[in-house]
GROMACS .gro file of C-alpha atoms in nm:
model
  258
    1UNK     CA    1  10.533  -8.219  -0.523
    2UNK     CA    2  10.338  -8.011  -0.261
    3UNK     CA    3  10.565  -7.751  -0.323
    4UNK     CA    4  10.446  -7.776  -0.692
    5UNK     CA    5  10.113  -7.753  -0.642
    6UNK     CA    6  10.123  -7.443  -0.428
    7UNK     CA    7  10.333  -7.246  -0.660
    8UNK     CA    8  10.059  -7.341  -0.926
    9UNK     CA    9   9.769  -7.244  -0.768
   10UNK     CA   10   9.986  -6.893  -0.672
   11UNK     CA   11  10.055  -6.838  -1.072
   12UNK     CA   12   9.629  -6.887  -1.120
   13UNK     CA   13   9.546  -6.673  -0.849
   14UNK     CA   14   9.758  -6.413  -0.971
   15UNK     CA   15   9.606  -6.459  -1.367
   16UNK     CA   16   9.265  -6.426  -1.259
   17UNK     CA   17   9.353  -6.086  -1.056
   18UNK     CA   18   9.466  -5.946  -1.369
   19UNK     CA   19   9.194  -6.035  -1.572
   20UNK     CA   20   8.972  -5.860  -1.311
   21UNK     CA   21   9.134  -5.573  -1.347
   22UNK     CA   22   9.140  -5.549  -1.701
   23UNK     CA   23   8.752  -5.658  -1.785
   24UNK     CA   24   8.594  -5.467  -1.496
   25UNK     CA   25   8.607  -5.085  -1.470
   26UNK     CA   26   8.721  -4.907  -1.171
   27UNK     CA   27   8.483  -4.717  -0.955
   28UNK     CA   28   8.517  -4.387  -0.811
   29UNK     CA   29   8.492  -4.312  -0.481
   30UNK     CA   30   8.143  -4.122  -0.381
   31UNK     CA   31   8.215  -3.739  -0.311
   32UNK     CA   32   7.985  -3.560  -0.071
   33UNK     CA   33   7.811  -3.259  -0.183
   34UNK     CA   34   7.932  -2.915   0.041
   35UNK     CA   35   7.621  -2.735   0.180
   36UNK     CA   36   7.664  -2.424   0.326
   37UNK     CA   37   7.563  -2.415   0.628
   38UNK     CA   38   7.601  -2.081   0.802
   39UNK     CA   39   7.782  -1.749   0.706
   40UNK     CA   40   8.034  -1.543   0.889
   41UNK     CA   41   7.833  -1.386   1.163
   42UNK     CA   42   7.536  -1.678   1.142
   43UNK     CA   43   7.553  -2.005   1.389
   44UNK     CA   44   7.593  -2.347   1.250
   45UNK     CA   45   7.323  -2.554   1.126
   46UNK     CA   46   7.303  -2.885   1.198
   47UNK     CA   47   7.362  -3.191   0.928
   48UNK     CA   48   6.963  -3.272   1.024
   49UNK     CA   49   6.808  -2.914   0.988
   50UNK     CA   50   6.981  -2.834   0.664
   51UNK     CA   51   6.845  -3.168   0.545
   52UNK     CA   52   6.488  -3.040   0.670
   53UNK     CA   53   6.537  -2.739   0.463
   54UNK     CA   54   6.608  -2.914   0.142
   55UNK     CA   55   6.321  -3.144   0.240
   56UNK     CA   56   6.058  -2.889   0.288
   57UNK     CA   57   6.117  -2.681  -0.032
   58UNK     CA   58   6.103  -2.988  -0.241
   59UNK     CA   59   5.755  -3.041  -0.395
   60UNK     CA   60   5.787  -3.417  -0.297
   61UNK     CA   61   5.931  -3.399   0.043
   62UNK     CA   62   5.616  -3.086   0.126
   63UNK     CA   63   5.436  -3.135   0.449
   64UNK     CA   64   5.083  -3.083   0.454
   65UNK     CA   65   4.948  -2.767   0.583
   66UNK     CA   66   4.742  -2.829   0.935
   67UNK     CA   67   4.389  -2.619   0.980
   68UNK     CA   68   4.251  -2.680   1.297
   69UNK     CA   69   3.864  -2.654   1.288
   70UNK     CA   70   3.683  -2.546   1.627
   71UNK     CA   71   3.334  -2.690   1.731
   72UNK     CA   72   3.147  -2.383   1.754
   73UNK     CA   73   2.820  -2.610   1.946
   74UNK     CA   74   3.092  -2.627   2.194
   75UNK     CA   75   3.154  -2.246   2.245
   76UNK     CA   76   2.808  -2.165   2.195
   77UNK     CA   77   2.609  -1.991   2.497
   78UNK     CA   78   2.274  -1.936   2.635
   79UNK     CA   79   2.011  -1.788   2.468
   80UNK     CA   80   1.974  -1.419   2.546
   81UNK     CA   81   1.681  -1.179   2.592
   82UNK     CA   82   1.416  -1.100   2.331
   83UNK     CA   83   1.503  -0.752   2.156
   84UNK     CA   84   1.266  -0.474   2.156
   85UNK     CA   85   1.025  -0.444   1.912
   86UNK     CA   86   1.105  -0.236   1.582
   87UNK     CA   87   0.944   0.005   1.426
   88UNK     CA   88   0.697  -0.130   1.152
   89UNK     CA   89   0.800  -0.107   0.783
   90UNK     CA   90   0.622   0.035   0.506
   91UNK     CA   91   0.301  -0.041   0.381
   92UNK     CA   92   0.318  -0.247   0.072
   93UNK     CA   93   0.160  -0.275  -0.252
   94UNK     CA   94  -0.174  -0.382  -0.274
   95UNK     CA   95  -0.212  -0.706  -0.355
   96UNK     CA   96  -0.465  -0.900  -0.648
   97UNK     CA   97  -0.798  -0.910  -0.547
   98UNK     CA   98  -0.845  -1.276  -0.459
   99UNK     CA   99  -1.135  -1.547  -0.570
  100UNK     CA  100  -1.489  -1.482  -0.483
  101UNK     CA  101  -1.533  -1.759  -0.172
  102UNK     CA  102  -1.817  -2.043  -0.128
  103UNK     CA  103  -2.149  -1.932  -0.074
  104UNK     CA  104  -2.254  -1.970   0.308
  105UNK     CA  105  -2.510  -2.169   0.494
  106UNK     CA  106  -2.875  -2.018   0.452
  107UNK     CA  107  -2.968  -1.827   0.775
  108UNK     CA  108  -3.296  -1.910   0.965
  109UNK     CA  109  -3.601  -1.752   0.917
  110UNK     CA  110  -3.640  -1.436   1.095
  111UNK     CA  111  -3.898  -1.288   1.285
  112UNK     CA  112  -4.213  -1.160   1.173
  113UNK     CA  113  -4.199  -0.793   1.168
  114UNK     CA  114  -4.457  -0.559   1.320
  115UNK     CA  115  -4.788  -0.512   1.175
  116UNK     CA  116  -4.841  -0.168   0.908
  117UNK     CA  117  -5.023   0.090   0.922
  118UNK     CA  118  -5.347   0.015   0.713
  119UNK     CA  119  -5.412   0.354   0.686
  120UNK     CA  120  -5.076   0.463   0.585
  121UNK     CA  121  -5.077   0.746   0.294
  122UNK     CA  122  -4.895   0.644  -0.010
  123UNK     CA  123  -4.871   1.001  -0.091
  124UNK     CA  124  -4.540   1.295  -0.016
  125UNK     CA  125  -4.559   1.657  -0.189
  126UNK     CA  126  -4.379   2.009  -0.104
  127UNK     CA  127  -4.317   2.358  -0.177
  128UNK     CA  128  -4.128   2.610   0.042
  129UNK     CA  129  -3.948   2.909  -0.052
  130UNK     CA  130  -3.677   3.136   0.093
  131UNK     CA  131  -3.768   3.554   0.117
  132UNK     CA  132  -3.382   3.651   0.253
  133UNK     CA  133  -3.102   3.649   0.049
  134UNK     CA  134  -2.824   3.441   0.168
  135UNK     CA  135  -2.452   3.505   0.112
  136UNK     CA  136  -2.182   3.167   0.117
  137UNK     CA  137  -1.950   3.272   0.398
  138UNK     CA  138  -1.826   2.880   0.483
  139UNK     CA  139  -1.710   2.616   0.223
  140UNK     CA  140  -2.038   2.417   0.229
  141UNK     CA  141  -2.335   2.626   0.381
  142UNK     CA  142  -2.646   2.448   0.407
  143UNK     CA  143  -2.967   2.645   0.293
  144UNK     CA  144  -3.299   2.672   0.495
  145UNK     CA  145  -3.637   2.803   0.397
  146UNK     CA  146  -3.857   3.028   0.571
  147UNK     CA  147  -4.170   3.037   0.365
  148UNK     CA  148  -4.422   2.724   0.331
  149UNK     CA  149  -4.642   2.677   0.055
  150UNK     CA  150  -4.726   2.262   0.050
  151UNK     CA  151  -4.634   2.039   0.313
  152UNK     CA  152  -4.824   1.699   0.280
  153UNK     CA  153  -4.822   1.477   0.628
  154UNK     CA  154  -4.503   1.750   0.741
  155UNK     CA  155  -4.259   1.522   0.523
  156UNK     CA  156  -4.039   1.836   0.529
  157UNK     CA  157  -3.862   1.983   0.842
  158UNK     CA  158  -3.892   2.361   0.834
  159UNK     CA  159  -3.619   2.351   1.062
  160UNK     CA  160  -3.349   2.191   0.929
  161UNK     CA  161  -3.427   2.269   0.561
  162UNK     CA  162  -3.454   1.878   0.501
  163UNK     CA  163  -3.721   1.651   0.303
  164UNK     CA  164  -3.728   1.335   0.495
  165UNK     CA  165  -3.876   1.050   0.293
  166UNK     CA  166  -4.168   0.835   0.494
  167UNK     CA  167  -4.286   0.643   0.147
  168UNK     CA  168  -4.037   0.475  -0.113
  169UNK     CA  169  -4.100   0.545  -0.448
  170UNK     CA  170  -3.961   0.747  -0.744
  171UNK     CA  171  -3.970   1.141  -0.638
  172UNK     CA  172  -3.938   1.485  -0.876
  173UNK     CA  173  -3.747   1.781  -0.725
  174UNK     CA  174  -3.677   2.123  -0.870
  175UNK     CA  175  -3.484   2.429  -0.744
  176UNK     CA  176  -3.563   2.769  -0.877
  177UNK     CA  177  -3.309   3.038  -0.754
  178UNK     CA  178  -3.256   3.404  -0.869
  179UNK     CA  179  -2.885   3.503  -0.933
  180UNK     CA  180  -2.688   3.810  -0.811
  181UNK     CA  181  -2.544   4.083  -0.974
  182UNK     CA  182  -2.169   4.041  -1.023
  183UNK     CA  183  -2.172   3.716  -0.810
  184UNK     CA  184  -2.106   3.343  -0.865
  185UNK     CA  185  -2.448   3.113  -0.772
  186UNK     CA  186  -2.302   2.734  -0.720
  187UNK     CA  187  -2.533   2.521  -0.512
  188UNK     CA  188  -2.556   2.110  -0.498
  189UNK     CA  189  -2.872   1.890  -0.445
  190UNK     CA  190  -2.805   1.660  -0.193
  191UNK     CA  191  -2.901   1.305  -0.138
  192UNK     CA  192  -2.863   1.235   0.183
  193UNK     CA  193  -2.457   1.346   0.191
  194UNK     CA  194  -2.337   1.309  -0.121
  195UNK     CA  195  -2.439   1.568  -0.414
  196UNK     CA  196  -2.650   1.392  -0.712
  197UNK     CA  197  -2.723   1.759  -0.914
  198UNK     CA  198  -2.526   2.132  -0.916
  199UNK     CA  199  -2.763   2.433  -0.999
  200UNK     CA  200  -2.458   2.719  -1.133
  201UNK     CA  201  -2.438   3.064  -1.278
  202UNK     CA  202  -2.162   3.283  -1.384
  203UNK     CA  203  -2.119   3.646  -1.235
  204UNK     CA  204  -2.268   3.872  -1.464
  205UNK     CA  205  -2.376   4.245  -1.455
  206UNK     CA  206  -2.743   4.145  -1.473
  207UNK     CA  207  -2.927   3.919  -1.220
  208UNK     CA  208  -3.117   3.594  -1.383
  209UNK     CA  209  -3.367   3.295  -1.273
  210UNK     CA  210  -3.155   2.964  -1.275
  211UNK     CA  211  -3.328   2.625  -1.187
  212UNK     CA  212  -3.259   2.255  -1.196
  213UNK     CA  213  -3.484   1.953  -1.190
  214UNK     CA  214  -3.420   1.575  -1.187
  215UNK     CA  215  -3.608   1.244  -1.026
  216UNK     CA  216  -3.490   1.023  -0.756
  217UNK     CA  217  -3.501   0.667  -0.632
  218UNK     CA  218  -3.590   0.725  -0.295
  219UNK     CA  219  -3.553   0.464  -0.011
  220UNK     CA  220  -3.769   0.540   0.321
  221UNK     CA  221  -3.552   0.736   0.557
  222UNK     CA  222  -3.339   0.878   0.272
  223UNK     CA  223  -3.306   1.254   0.287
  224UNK     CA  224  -3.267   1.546   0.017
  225UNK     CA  225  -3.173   1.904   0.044
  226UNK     CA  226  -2.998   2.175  -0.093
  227UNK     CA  227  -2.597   2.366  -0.009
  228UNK     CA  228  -2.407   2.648  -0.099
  229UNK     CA  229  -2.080   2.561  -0.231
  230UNK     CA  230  -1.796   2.849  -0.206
  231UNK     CA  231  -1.510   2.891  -0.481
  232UNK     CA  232  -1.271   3.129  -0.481
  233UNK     CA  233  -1.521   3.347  -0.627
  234UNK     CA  234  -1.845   3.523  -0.398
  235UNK     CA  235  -2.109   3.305  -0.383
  236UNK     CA  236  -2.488   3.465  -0.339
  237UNK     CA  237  -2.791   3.386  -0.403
  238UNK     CA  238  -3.132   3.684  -0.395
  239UNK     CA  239  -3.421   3.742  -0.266
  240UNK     CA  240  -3.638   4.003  -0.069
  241UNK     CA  241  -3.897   4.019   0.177
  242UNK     CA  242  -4.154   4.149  -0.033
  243UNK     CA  243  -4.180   3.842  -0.301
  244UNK     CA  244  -3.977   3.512  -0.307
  245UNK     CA  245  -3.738   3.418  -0.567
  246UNK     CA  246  -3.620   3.114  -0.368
  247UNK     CA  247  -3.825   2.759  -0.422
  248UNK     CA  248  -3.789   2.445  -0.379
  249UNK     CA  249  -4.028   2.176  -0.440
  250UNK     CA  250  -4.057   1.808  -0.468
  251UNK     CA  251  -4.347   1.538  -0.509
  252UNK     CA  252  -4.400   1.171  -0.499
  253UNK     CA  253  -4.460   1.030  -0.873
  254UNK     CA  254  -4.485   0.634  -0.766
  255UNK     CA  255  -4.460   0.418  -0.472
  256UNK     CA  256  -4.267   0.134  -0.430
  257UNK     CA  257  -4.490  -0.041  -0.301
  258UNK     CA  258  -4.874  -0.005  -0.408
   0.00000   0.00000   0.00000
């Protein structure tokens, strides 16, 4: 009976083999991939570096690319020396002119001033005249008089061929000059230094009497006078000992101050 039993179970063993191996399929056995390694006259690489190389140029296996940064607070140094000055750059453009600023604090009253002159004239007249002729030889050449006709209180200065003004007011002047043949006549009426009237003739083969008038605005201290003023051209004015054809005069018409 036991033997029975055995010898079944044997039979149902060996079924059940053969229906595994029919139903299920049969699995290959796993080949390994060859990887060259080295050539002829190259030295082996290792199973674990030739991994690392397949590894690296995969796009999932790359390793990330290390920067090092460097503190550069901790290599700075010590603050050097101060440079020499440079040279200064150009001048620029000029700039807007700006707003007009806040009006400032009224001042204190001032001193009285010093008492006038109760007998002071409110009166200024003169006429000189020149007898030599006088040729330009500098660029401006101022022109003196020799000859005095008027000179009320000395308000001109023989001297220095100036009318010095000692009363404000409004003044008339006139200069009377007599040309020279074949020679330019250019001469300025000054106030004070700048030139307020021109007196000019051409060169011409016959000589002429030129003259120029005009009023001024005088302030007390102000000065008026007459130059020569040299072109290219000769500049000349005439005259001769024996007459005068050189005159200037000027008068006070009003006062400032009455």
């Amino acid at each position: 009976k036991m033997s029975a039993v055995f010898l079944l179970l044997l039979v149902s063993t060996a079924n059940i083999g053969a229906m595994l191996e029919k139903g299920l399929p049969r699995r290959e056995p796993r080949r390994l991939s060859c990887v060259r390694c080295c050539g002829p006259s190259e030295q082996p690489v290792s199973i674990i570096s030739s991994r690392y190389i397949r590894m690296s140029s995969d796009p999932a296996y790359s390793v990330p690319k290390v920067q090092p940064t460097i503190d550069i607070t901790i290599l700075k140094g010590e603050k050097g020396e101060m440079g020499e000055k440079g040279y200064p750059g150009a001048v620029g453009k000029e700039g807007e002119r700006g707003l007009r600023g806040f009006n400032g604090r009224k001042g204190q009253k001032g001193q009285p001033g010093p008492q006038g002159h109760s007998c002071k004239q409110l009166y200024a007249a003169f006429s000189v005249g020149r007898r030599k002729p006088l040729h330009s030889s500098d660029y401006f050449q101022h022109v003196t008089f020799d000859t005095e006709f008027v000179n009320l209180y000395k308000h001109f200065n023989m001297f220095s061929g100036k009318f010095f003004c000692y009363v404000a007011g409004i003044y008339y002047f006139s200069l009377n000059v007599h040309t020279w043949n074949f020679k330019e006549t250019y001469l300025h009426l000054m106030k004070n230094e700048k030139e307020v009237a021109i007196l000019y003739a051409q060169p011409s083969d016959r000589s002429i009497m030129q003259s120029q008038s005009l009023m001024l605005d005088l302030q007390e201290g102000e000065e008026v006078w007459v130059r020569m003023f040299k072109r290219e051209r000769e500049n000349a004015i005439y005259s001769e000992e024996s007459d005068v054809y050189i005159i200037f005069n000027g008068h006070l018409i009003k006062p400032a101050v009455e």
